[in-house]
Amino acid sequence: MNFDKNYQKCLHKLIWATHKLDVKVCQSQLAHIARIIVQTMMGPWRYFHSVEHILEVGGSTDAIEVLAALFHDIIYVQVDGCIPFNLTPYLAPFIEEERGKFFVRKENTGEQDILFEIVATLFKVNPGEELFPFTGQNEFLSAIVAAKLLEPLLTPGLIVQVIACIEATIPFRTQSDFGLSPSEELYQCLKSTNQRFNLNLTDTEILESVKRSVRLANRDVGGFAHPSSAVFLSNTWNLLPETNHNLNKSGSYTVRDYRVAIQKMAVFMKFLNAELIFRQFRGEPNDLIYLHLVEQARRNLEVARLYLDSKLVANAILEALSLRLGSDVPLSIMMGDFGDEHSSIGRLGDSFPTLINPYRPKTVLECEVWQLLAGGRAQGISFDFKTSPLTSFVVQYIGFEGICQMWQRTQEFFQGTITSEEFLASCDTDLVDIVMNEVAKLLEKRKVALCSLYKPLSINRVKQLQHD
């Protein structure tokens, strides 16, 4: 989607939300905010955390939720690689950078800023404190930007409710040392913040603010509970190029680049607890909905783990073979071109042999993963195939039990404790030979394509060139 369409959608949300809150505001002010949001959210690495995402997370019924969603991902240092230049004026008075790390300034460059103090209080951040990427850095910085951009439009009492929603999007948190859930902690913090800064919020408004934050936070991670694992994995694949920027190089990334991206995601999925994904606070959502969200997330995580492990084992064979050609071989050389399904070069797997007795999935989980490997994720993406022809063949050949048996040896190869040739020697010899021959066929097709217009020079032409 182009900038103008995203801009109009974002502006429409801002107009709707301010009207819903009965705030009188000049449309030029909203246009300025919409432009800043969209410019940031359409950065070159934004595949998943995009304008579409913030519009979806905000929902369509609550103005505070809509506003919070528009800002909640506006800072994402790991995706953008930096803090976007247009946002630095809102952060520079409060934040400083030192050797790639961000710290809260010990002393603000200007007079005391009440809104910043409110944000820092809700996020429990102190002067001089270092901000860490996985414990709220991006959400805290996004909340500061939101507060400063909304300052001319909304009262502090409304802004603090927006900030509370953004704070709630810090994901995957456990209970506090006192046994409080993140939402209960936010509730207590909102009450003390309300009293300290004289925000005049009623107990009912504070309670509703936390319930609102739960709704927003659950929509933010809602993809984990998608009823289709194919859609869930499509979302997962959209996340890969955001923090693995080599994948955005139009097919020139290496076999290892691809493996490292999948490996990082596999590690994340392996240790993620389904109970830490979704929030519940005093009946929001009700038990039936909450338990369904957790159970579906648990199921999707199980599927993702087996899917990713299978791809890692299969691609380990490909990576080990690629090292015979060099350490920087593009994946497209070994697999075929991703962008053109009708390429004359073809793709790895076009001529895999038909197995007489292929492995048959034995469990519901195996059946689902097999369908995803053979049938593909819900949507394609430019840097990879939608289906997994190599992994599908490897699973047909050795089964999911074979994948599990090879997993440890695969990790040793990735960690460098065994060589690529030692790893290949530990694999089924016939399987390696089949994959190797398929890659060789692709390389031969490239040779034929390269030489198709080649014409040997005549002897007279050679003599003429030598004379010249």
XYZ file of C-alpha atoms in Angstrom:
468
model
C 0.000 0.000 0.000
C 1.366 3.438 -0.865
C 2.032 6.350 1.470
C -1.048 8.391 0.546
C -3.492 5.562 1.280
C -1.809 4.771 4.613
C -1.754 8.450 5.486
C -5.484 8.867 4.805
C -6.302 5.799 6.909
C -4.200 7.037 9.803
C -5.615 10.561 9.569
C -9.147 9.168 9.532
C -8.424 7.257 12.754
C -7.058 10.393 14.425
C -10.073 12.458 13.374
C -12.471 9.754 14.558
C -10.709 9.324 17.923
C -10.533 13.021 18.752
C -14.176 13.463 17.766
C -15.102 10.486 19.962
C -13.269 12.129 22.880
C -15.029 15.425 22.127
C -11.701 17.177 21.570
C -11.688 20.267 19.393
C -8.569 20.191 17.267
C -7.348 21.674 14.012
C -7.101 19.065 11.261
C -3.654 20.373 10.277
C -2.374 19.241 13.678
C -3.763 15.767 13.111
C -2.331 15.743 9.587
C 1.122 16.467 11.022
C 0.822 13.584 13.486
C -0.499 11.202 10.817
C 2.404 12.049 8.543
C 4.968 11.355 11.266
C 3.368 8.029 12.173
C 3.105 6.779 8.598
C 6.607 7.896 7.622
C 7.972 5.840 10.499
C 5.750 2.792 10.073
C 6.600 2.540 6.365
C 10.340 2.248 7.017
C 12.270 -0.160 4.756
C 12.385 -2.964 7.336
C 8.756 -2.780 8.449
C 7.239 -6.041 7.232
C 5.025 -6.958 10.198
C 5.096 -3.896 12.472
C 3.470 -1.773 9.810
C 0.599 0.671 9.344
C -1.714 -2.278 8.773
C -0.675 -3.719 12.140
C -1.317 -0.553 14.175
C -4.718 -0.064 12.540
C -5.680 -3.650 13.378
C -4.421 -3.491 16.968
C -6.418 -0.341 17.709
C -9.759 -1.901 16.935
C -12.677 0.298 15.981
C -14.722 1.057 19.091
C -12.567 2.794 21.707
C -10.819 6.104 21.019
C -8.070 5.641 23.624
C -7.240 2.189 22.240
C -7.107 3.566 18.696
C -4.729 6.371 19.702
C -2.488 4.061 21.740
C -2.261 1.566 18.888
C -1.185 4.261 16.423
C 1.833 5.035 18.606
C 2.690 1.769 20.343
C 5.273 0.621 17.752
C 6.449 3.988 16.481
C 9.862 3.310 18.050
C 11.305 -0.119 17.306
C 15.069 0.197 17.417
C 15.790 -3.441 16.527
C 13.674 -3.174 13.380
C 14.608 0.303 12.137
C 18.224 0.034 13.260
C 17.982 3.461 14.902
C 15.575 6.042 16.231
C 14.019 7.686 13.148
C 15.360 11.205 12.699
C 11.940 12.885 12.708
C 11.250 11.508 16.193
C 14.480 12.630 17.858
C 13.202 16.117 18.838
C 10.608 14.486 21.089
C 13.162 12.218 22.786
C 16.404 14.216 22.923
C 15.452 16.268 26.019
C 14.950 13.051 28.019
C 17.059 10.309 26.430
C 20.733 10.081 25.512
C 22.613 7.490 23.484
C 26.038 6.170 24.326
C 27.742 3.543 22.129
C 24.467 2.168 20.870
C 22.812 2.067 24.290
C 20.023 4.349 25.479
C 19.839 5.975 28.897
C 17.388 8.245 30.659
C 19.090 11.577 31.188
C 19.979 12.247 34.799
C 18.870 15.826 34.325
C 16.438 17.008 31.663
C 17.784 19.671 29.302
C 14.822 21.944 30.003
C 12.384 22.637 32.826
C 10.628 19.794 34.571
C 8.317 18.072 32.105
C 5.188 16.731 33.779
C 4.191 14.447 30.919
C 7.618 12.852 30.809
C 7.444 12.341 34.559
C 4.080 10.637 34.126
C 5.446 8.316 31.441
C 8.554 7.491 33.491
C 6.392 6.767 36.537
C 4.069 4.392 34.686
C 7.061 2.569 33.189
C 8.952 2.590 36.514
C 11.997 4.194 34.851
C 14.446 6.313 36.858
C 16.945 9.051 35.874
C 20.236 7.622 34.636
C 18.723 4.187 34.021
C 19.749 2.162 30.967
C 16.950 1.022 28.688
C 17.022 -2.584 27.528
C 15.452 -3.810 24.271
C 13.444 -6.700 25.703
C 12.173 -5.074 28.893
C 10.219 -2.146 27.523
C 12.743 0.104 25.792
C 10.738 0.508 22.592
C 7.411 0.860 24.388
C 8.820 3.493 26.771
C 10.307 5.540 23.939
C 7.099 5.188 21.921
C 5.096 6.391 24.915
C 7.254 9.520 25.208
C 6.690 10.323 21.532
C 2.955 9.739 21.949
C 2.761 11.975 25.007
C 4.640 14.850 23.362
C 2.704 14.672 20.084
C -0.643 14.479 21.891
C 0.240 17.146 24.448
C -1.331 20.036 22.470
C -4.516 18.053 21.938
C -5.430 16.092 25.060
C -5.537 16.629 28.806
C -2.952 14.812 30.966
C -5.794 12.639 32.257
C -6.495 11.331 28.735
C -2.827 11.065 27.787
C -2.047 8.912 30.831
C -4.716 6.453 29.680
C -3.077 6.268 26.242
C 0.306 5.703 27.896
C -1.136 2.944 30.097
C -2.231 1.077 26.970
C 1.213 1.414 25.420
C 2.866 0.167 28.641
C 0.642 -2.910 28.514
C 2.101 -3.904 25.134
C 5.442 -4.847 26.744
C 5.093 -8.578 26.037
C 5.774 -11.901 27.754
C 6.118 -10.706 31.349
C 5.904 -12.894 34.439
C 4.367 -12.006 37.795
C 6.175 -9.536 40.031
C 8.086 -10.545 43.147
C 4.897 -9.768 45.067
C 2.812 -12.121 42.906
C 1.078 -9.410 40.907
C 0.345 -9.799 37.215
C 1.563 -7.024 34.885
C -2.013 -5.728 34.648
C -2.460 -5.646 38.436
C 0.856 -3.800 38.697
C -0.321 -1.290 36.102
C -3.532 -0.783 38.053
C -1.641 -0.024 41.243
C 0.771 2.253 39.391
C -2.074 4.143 37.715
C -3.692 4.794 41.080
C -0.501 6.228 42.560
C 0.262 8.220 39.397
C -3.243 9.667 39.415
C -2.799 10.814 43.000
C 0.761 12.132 42.587
C 0.013 14.249 39.516
C -3.565 15.253 40.407
C -5.021 13.781 37.225
C -8.530 13.556 38.719
C -9.308 10.105 37.335
C -12.047 8.241 39.192
C -11.539 4.684 40.453
C -13.904 3.512 37.727
C -11.866 5.301 35.038
C -8.639 3.756 36.331
C -10.173 0.288 36.374
C -11.520 0.742 32.851
C -8.136 2.052 31.695
C -6.468 -1.209 32.711
C -9.189 -3.316 31.092
C -8.754 -1.232 27.954
C -4.997 -1.868 28.053
C -5.655 -5.613 28.296
C -7.831 -5.545 25.198
C -5.179 -3.650 23.273
C -2.303 -5.840 24.468
C -4.197 -9.011 23.566
C -4.931 -7.736 20.062
C -1.251 -6.831 19.702
C -0.267 -10.490 20.167
C -3.500 -11.885 18.765
C -1.699 -13.656 15.925
C -0.399 -16.229 18.399
C -3.962 -17.480 18.829
C -4.980 -17.399 15.187
C -7.140 -20.459 14.401
C -5.005 -21.166 11.323
C -1.415 -22.224 11.941
C -0.706 -21.352 8.302
C -1.599 -17.712 9.019
C 0.350 -17.798 12.282
C 3.458 -18.964 10.428
C 2.949 -16.342 7.722
C 3.048 -13.694 10.431
C 6.164 -15.334 11.832
C 7.846 -15.183 8.416
C 6.967 -11.491 8.139
C 8.898 -10.925 11.357
C 12.110 -12.517 10.050
C 13.366 -9.717 7.754
C 12.588 -7.055 10.374
C 15.511 -8.121 12.541
C 17.484 -10.050 9.918
C 18.088 -7.307 7.398
C 20.180 -9.499 5.100
C 16.972 -11.252 4.059
C 15.848 -8.039 2.379
C 18.646 -8.161 -0.197
C 16.612 -9.530 -3.092
C 17.849 -13.105 -2.884
C 21.523 -12.306 -2.369
C 21.560 -13.421 1.264
C 23.555 -16.545 2.031
C 22.468 -20.006 3.072
C 23.831 -19.206 6.517
C 21.938 -15.884 6.715
C 18.694 -17.744 6.134
C 19.527 -20.434 8.673
C 20.510 -17.928 11.369
C 17.186 -16.090 10.942
C 15.187 -19.306 11.334
C 17.399 -20.473 14.181
C 16.789 -17.297 16.209
C 13.049 -17.660 15.718
C 13.208 -21.346 16.693
C 15.018 -20.502 19.944
C 12.419 -17.826 20.723
C 9.516 -20.201 20.068
C 11.116 -23.003 22.059
C 11.288 -20.995 25.285
C 8.106 -18.929 24.930
C 5.441 -19.886 27.460
C 1.884 -19.708 26.112
C 0.641 -18.522 29.537
C 2.765 -15.353 29.223
C 1.336 -14.196 25.897
C -2.164 -13.004 26.764
C -3.492 -10.843 29.609
C -6.518 -11.134 31.849
C -7.646 -8.566 34.410
C -10.775 -8.779 36.548
C -12.963 -10.468 33.983
C -11.409 -8.914 30.872
C -11.516 -11.129 28.915
C -13.772 -13.734 30.512
C -12.341 -17.121 31.463
C -13.717 -18.940 28.425
C -12.140 -16.511 25.942
C -8.879 -16.271 27.863
C -8.408 -20.037 28.145
C -9.192 -20.427 24.447
C -6.535 -17.827 23.553
C -3.924 -19.584 25.686
C -4.767 -23.037 24.371
C -4.691 -21.943 20.724
C -1.379 -20.164 21.294
C 0.030 -23.306 22.883
C -1.067 -25.305 19.854
C 0.465 -22.838 17.392
C 3.724 -22.853 19.330
C 3.879 -26.659 19.163
C 3.340 -26.523 15.407
C 5.928 -23.782 14.957
C 8.561 -25.630 16.979
C 8.333 -28.818 14.927
C 8.052 -26.845 11.682
C 11.139 -24.724 12.433
C 13.190 -27.667 13.719
C 12.382 -29.603 10.554
C 13.450 -26.710 8.356
C 16.676 -26.270 10.325
C 17.651 -29.910 9.947
C 16.893 -29.947 6.215
C 18.683 -26.665 5.608
C 21.681 -27.847 7.601
C 22.295 -30.389 4.821
C 22.044 -27.625 2.245
C 24.340 -25.319 4.229
C 26.953 -28.046 4.660
C 26.900 -28.731 0.920
C 27.129 -25.015 0.126
C 30.374 -24.751 2.075
C 32.000 -26.916 -0.597
C 31.486 -23.953 -2.921
C 32.432 -21.211 -0.477
C 31.358 -19.477 2.712
C 29.167 -16.831 1.093
C 27.005 -18.803 -1.343
C 23.569 -17.166 -1.856
C 20.640 -19.380 -0.929
C 19.112 -18.778 -4.354
C 22.113 -20.501 -5.965
C 21.342 -23.658 -3.999
C 17.538 -23.418 -4.046
C 16.599 -21.585 -7.254
C 15.126 -18.135 -7.729
C 12.440 -17.056 -5.245
C 10.766 -14.309 -7.224
C 9.994 -16.080 -10.502
C 8.020 -19.320 -10.308
C 8.504 -19.861 -14.047
C 12.265 -19.375 -14.070
C 14.056 -21.592 -16.601
C 16.527 -22.468 -13.868
C 13.829 -24.170 -11.836
C 13.803 -24.751 -8.102
C 15.252 -27.303 -5.752
C 12.765 -30.111 -5.467
C 11.408 -29.932 -9.015
C 12.823 -33.381 -9.735
C 13.180 -35.062 -6.360
C 12.579 -38.800 -6.837
C 9.243 -40.330 -5.859
C 9.818 -42.463 -2.791
C 8.406 -45.967 -2.762
C 7.611 -45.911 0.948
C 7.522 -42.283 2.137
C 7.059 -41.442 5.791
C 3.454 -41.027 6.878
C 2.645 -38.571 9.709
C 1.626 -40.437 12.844
C 0.037 -37.762 15.023
C -2.310 -34.823 14.572
C 0.648 -32.478 15.150
C 2.764 -34.218 12.520
C -0.114 -34.117 10.026
C -0.517 -30.381 10.520
C 3.197 -29.659 10.195
C 3.454 -31.886 7.133
C 0.592 -30.006 5.470
C 2.334 -26.698 6.181
C 5.614 -27.941 4.720
C 4.050 -29.411 1.598
C 1.090 -27.069 1.123
C 2.732 -23.894 2.341
C 2.097 -21.037 4.716
C -0.957 -18.840 4.200
C 0.908 -16.141 2.256
C 4.091 -15.931 0.249
C 6.938 -13.530 0.903
C 9.584 -12.164 -1.430
C 12.632 -13.700 0.257
C 11.451 -17.309 0.535
C 9.277 -20.027 -0.957
C 5.772 -20.366 0.450
C 6.170 -24.130 0.500
C 9.178 -26.095 1.789
C 10.111 -28.607 -0.931
C 13.474 -29.569 0.548
C 12.159 -30.025 4.080
C 9.125 -31.923 2.787
C 11.377 -34.390 0.990
C 13.691 -34.805 3.976
C 10.700 -35.530 6.228
C 9.335 -38.014 3.696
C 12.743 -39.710 3.666
C 13.630 -39.878 7.392
C 10.377 -38.958 9.132
C 9.873 -36.607 12.034
C 11.633 -39.154 14.253
C 14.661 -38.787 12.013
C 14.418 -35.009 12.328
C 14.526 -35.321 16.118
C 17.470 -37.738 15.928
C 19.438 -35.366 13.686
C 18.645 -32.252 15.716
C 21.549 -32.500 18.172
C 24.077 -33.189 15.436
C 22.670 -30.232 13.532
C 23.239 -27.958 16.529
C 26.833 -29.138 16.804
C 27.386 -28.193 13.167
C 25.827 -24.771 13.671
C 27.946 -24.185 16.778
C 31.121 -25.206 14.949
C 31.979 -28.137 17.201
C 31.912 -30.416 14.150
C 32.789 -29.555 10.549
C 30.366 -29.493 7.653
C 31.861 -32.711 6.290
C 31.577 -34.427 9.670
C 27.957 -33.391 9.782
C 27.270 -34.718 6.279
C 29.011 -37.976 7.186
C 26.548 -38.394 10.066
C 23.557 -38.029 7.741
C 21.937 -40.709 5.632
C 24.322 -41.132 2.686
C 21.622 -41.661 0.092
C 19.677 -38.620 1.302
C 22.749 -36.397 1.033
C 23.473 -37.757 -2.455
C 19.928 -36.983 -3.626
C 20.049 -33.397 -2.330
C 23.543 -32.920 -3.727
C 22.485 -34.175 -7.174
C 19.436 -31.883 -7.160
C 21.639 -28.884 -6.404
C 24.039 -30.004 -9.129
C 21.169 -30.062 -11.624
C 20.329 -26.446 -10.765
C 23.970 -25.453 -11.187
C 24.088 -27.237 -14.535
C 20.998 -25.349 -15.676
C 22.712 -22.104 -14.725
C 25.731 -23.170 -16.764
C 23.522 -23.911 -19.766
C 21.761 -20.548 -19.406
C 25.097 -18.763 -19.108
C 26.527 -20.404 -22.201
C 23.380 -20.391 -24.340
C 24.515 -17.390 -26.409
C 28.200 -18.276 -26.325
C 29.827 -18.708 -29.759
C 33.489 -19.766 -30.085
C 35.670 -17.212 -31.865
C 36.866 -18.166 -35.316
C 40.604 -18.658 -35.850
C 40.765 -15.585 -38.117
C 38.987 -13.474 -35.461
C 41.430 -14.666 -32.807
C 44.389 -13.709 -35.031
C 42.839 -10.312 -35.675
C 42.417 -9.660 -31.940
C 46.015 -10.763 -31.302
C 47.245 -8.424 -34.064
C 45.238 -5.500 -32.661
